[in-house]
Short mmCIF file of C-alpha atoms and ligand atoms in Angstrom, two decimals:
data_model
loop_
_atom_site.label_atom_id
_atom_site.label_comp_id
_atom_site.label_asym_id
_atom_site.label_seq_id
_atom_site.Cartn_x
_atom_site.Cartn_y
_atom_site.Cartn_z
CA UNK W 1 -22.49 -12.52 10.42
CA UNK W 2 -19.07 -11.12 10.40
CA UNK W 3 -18.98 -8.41 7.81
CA UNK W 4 -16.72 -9.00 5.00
CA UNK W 5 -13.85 -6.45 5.81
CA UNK W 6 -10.17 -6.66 3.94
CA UNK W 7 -6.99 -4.88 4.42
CA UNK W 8 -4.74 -4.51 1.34
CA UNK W 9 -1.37 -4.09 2.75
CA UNK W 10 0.99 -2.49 0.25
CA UNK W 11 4.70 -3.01 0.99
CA UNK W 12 7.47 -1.77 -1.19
CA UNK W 13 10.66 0.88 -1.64
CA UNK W 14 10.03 4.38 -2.18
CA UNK W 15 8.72 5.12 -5.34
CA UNK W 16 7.84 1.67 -6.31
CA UNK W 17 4.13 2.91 -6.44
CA UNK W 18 2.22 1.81 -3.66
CA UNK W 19 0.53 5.24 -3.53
CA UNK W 20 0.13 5.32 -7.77
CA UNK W 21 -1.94 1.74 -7.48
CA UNK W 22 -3.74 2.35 -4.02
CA UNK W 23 -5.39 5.60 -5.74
CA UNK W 24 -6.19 2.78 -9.39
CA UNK W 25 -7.98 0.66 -7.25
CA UNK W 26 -10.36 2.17 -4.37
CA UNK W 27 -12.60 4.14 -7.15
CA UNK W 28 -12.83 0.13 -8.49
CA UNK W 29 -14.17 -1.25 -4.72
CA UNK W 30 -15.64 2.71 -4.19
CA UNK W 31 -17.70 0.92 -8.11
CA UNK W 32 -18.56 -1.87 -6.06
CA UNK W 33 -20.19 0.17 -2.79
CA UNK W 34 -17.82 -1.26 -0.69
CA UNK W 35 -16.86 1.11 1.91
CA UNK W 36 -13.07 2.04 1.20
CA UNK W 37 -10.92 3.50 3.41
CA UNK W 38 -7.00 4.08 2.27
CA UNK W 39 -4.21 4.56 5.08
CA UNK W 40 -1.29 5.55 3.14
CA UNK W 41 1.87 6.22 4.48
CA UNK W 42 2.87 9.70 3.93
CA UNK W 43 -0.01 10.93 5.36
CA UNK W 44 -0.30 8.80 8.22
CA UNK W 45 3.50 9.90 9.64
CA UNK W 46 1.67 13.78 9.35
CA UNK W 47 -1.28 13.13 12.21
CA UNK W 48 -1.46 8.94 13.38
CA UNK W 49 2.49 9.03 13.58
CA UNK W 50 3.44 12.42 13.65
CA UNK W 51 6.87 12.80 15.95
CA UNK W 52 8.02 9.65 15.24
CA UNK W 53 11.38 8.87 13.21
CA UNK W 54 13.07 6.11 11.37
CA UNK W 55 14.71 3.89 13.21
CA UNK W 56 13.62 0.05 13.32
CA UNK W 57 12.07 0.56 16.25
CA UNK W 58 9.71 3.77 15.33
CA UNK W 59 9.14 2.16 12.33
CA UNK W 60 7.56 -0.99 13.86
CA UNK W 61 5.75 1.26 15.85
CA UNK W 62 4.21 2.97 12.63
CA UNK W 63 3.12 -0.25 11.04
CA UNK W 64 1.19 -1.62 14.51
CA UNK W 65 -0.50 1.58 14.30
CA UNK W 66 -1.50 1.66 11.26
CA UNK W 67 -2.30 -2.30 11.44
CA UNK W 68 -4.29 -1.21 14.52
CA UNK W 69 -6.49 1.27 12.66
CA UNK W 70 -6.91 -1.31 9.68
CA UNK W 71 -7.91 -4.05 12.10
CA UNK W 72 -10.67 -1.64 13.66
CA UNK W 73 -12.15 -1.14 9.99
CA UNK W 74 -11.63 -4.24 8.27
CA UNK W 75 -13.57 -5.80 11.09
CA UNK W 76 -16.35 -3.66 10.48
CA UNK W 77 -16.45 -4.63 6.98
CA UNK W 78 -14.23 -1.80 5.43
CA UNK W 79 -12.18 -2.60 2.73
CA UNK W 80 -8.84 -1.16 4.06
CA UNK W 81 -5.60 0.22 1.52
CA UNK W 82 -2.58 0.51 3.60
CA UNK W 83 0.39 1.84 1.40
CA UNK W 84 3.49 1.76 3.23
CA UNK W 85 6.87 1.28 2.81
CA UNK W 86 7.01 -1.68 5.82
CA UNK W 87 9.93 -2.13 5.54
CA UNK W 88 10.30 -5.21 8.43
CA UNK W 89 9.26 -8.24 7.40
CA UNK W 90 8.45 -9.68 11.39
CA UNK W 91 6.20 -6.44 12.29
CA UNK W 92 4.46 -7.12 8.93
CA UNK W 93 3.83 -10.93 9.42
CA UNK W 94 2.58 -10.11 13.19
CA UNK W 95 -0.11 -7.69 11.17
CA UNK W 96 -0.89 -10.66 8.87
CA UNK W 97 -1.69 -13.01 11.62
CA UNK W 98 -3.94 -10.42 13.80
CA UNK W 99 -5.99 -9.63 10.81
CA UNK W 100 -8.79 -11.32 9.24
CA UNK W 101 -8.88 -11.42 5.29
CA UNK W 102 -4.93 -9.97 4.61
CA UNK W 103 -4.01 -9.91 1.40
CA UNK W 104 -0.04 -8.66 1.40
CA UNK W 105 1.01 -6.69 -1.83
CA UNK W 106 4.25 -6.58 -2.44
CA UNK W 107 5.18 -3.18 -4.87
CA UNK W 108 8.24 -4.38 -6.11
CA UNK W 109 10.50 -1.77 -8.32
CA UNK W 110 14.25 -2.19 -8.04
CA UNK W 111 15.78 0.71 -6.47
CA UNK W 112 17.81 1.77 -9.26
CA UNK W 113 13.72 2.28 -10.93
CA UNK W 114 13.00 4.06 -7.58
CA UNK W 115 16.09 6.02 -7.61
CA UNK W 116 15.42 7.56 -10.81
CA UNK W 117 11.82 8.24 -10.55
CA UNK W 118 12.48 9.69 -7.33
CA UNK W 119 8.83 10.96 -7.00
CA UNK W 120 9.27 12.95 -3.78
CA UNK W 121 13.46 13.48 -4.15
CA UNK W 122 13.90 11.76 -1.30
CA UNK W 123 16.62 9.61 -3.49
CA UNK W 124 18.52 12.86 -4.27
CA UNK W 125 18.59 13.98 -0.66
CA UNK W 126 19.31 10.62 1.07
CA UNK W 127 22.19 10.38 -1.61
CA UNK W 128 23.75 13.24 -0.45
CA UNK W 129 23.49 12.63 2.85
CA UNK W 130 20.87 14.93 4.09
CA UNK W 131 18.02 12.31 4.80
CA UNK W 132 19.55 9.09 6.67
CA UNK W 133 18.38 5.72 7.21
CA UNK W 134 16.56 5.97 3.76
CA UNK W 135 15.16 2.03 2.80
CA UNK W 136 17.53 0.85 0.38
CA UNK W 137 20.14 2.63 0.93
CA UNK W 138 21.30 2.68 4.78
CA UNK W 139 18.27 1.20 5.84
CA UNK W 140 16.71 -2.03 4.85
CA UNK W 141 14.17 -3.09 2.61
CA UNK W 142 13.06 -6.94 3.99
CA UNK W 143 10.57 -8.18 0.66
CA UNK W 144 7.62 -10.04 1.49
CA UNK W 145 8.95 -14.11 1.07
CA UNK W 146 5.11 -15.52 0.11
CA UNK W 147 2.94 -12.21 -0.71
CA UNK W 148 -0.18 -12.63 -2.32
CA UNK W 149 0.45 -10.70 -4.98
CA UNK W 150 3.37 -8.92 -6.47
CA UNK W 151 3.27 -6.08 -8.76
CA UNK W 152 6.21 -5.58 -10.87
CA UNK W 153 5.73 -1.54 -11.66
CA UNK W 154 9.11 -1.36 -13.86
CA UNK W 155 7.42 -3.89 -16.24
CA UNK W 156 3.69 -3.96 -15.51
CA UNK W 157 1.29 -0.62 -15.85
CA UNK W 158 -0.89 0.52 -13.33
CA UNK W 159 -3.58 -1.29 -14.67
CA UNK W 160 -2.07 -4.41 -14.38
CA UNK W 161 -1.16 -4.15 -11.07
CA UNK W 162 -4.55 -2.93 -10.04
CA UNK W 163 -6.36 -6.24 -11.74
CA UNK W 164 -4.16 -8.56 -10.20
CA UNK W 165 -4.93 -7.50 -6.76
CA UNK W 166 -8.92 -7.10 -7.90
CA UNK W 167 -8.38 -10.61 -9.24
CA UNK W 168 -7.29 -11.76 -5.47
CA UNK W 169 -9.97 -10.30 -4.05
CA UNK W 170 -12.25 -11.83 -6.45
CA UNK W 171 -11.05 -15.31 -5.61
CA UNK W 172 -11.80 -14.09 -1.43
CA UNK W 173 -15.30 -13.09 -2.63
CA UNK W 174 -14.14 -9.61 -1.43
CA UNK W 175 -15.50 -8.09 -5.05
CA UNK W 176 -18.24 -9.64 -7.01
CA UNK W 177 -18.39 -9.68 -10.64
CA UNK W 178 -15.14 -8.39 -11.75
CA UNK W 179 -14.01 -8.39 -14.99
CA UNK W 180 -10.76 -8.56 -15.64
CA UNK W 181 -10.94 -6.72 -18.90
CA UNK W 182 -12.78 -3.70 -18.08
CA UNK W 183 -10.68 -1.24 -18.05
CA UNK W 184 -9.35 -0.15 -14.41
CA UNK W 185 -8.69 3.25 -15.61
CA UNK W 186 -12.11 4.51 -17.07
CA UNK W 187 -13.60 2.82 -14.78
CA UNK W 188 -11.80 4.85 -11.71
CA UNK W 189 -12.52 7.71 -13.43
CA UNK W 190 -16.44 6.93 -13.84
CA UNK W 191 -16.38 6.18 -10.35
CA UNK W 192 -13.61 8.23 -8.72
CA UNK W 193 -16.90 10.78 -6.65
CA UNK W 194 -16.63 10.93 -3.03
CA UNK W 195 -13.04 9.54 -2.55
CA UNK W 196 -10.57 11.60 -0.99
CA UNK W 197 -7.17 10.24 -3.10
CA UNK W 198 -3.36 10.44 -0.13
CA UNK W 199 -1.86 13.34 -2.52
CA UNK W 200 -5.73 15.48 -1.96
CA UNK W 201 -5.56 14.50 1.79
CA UNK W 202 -1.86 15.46 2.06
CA UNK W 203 -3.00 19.10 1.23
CA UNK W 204 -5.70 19.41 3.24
P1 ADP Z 301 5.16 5.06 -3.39
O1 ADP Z 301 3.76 5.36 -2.89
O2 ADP Z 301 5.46 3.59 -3.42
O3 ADP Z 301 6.21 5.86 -2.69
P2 ADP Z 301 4.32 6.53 -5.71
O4 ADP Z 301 3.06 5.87 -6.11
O5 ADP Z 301 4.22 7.82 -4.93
O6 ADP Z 301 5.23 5.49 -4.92
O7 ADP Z 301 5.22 6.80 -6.99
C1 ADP Z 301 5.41 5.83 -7.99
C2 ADP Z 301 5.82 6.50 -9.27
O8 ADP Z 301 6.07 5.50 -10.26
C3 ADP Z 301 4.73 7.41 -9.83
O9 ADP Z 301 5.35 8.55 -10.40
C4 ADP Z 301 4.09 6.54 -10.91
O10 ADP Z 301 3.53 7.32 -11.93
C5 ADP Z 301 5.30 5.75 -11.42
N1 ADP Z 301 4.94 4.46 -12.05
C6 ADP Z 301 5.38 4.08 -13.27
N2 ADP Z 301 4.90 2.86 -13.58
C7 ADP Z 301 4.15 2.46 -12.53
C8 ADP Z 301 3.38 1.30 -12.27
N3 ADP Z 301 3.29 0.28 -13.15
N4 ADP Z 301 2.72 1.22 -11.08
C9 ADP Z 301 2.82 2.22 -10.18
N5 ADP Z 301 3.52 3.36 -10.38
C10 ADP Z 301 4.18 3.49 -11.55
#
């Protein structure tokens, strides 16, 4: 029997918090003893992608990577996070139709939210010119038209991003038993042993 694998493909700007929910949620399928694996962007443009730039087409290139990799896992039966910005809707829907069990997540934040977290100050430094082809801004941002699930971070928490996409996998039998109202945040913290988070990854 095919093992039940996922990929959880986060799309979004910047900033929007693809990174801040991907690190809510594995400790929750870690809870389960699913086997987690997360993919996130930032890290995977330091080894997996490393030399490549921004342009549409070395961007496309980055997501079938990364789509690669998560098809490999997810076949296996690892529940795969892939936070990325994605910023091409056609490279994305190609990624959706080679892999089994999909769920799209679309991390929507206006960029004027993005812009003023500006987590990394990328925003700053694309503003004044020093970074170019930044999404938003002189690149685009394509949004998902039918995602699976959107998370509005400038109005939801973190939480309620997380149970919305543990809710989805509920309804694909990818989690068992989850309960909506236990708490996604003590419970990642009960549970958080073993898992190697993007920002401890990025540092090591
Ligand atoms: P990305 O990975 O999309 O580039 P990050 O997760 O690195 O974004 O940064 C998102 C920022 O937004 C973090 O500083 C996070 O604390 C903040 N934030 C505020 N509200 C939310 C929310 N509801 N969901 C996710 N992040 C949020």
């Amino acid at each position: 029997m095919r093992p039940n694998g996922a990929v959880i493909w986060l799309t979004g700007l910047s900033g929007a918090g693809k990174t801040t929910i991907s690190e809510a949620l594995a400790p929750l399928l870690l809870a389960q003893q699913l086997n987690v694996e997360l993919l996130d962007g930032d890290v995977i443009r330091t080894n997996l992608s490393k030399g490549l730039g921004y342009t549409k087409e070395d961007r496309d290139t980055n997501v079938r990577r990364v789509g690669f990799v998560a098809n490999l896992l997810s076949r296996n039966g690892v529940i795969v996070i892939v936070a990325t910005i994605s910023p091409y809707r056609s490279v994305r829907d190609d990624m959706k139709a080679m892999i089994h069990n999909f769920l799209e997540v679309y991390v929507n934040a206006p960029f004027t939210v993005c812009e003023t977290r500006d987590v990394k100050g990328l925003y700053a430094a694309a503003r004044l010119g020093k970074i170019k082809e930044f999404t938003g801004l002189d690149a685009p941002y394509e949004p998902p038209l039918n995602p699976d699930v959107t998370c509005f971070t400038d109005r939801e928490t973190v939480e309620e991003s997380v149970a919305k996409i543990m809710d989805a996998l509920a309804r694909r039998n990818v989690v068992q038993g989850w309960k909506p109202d236990a708490s996604p945040r003590q419970s990642a913290r009960k549970h958080s042993g073993g898992f190697l988070s993007p920002r401890q990854q990025k540092v090591s």
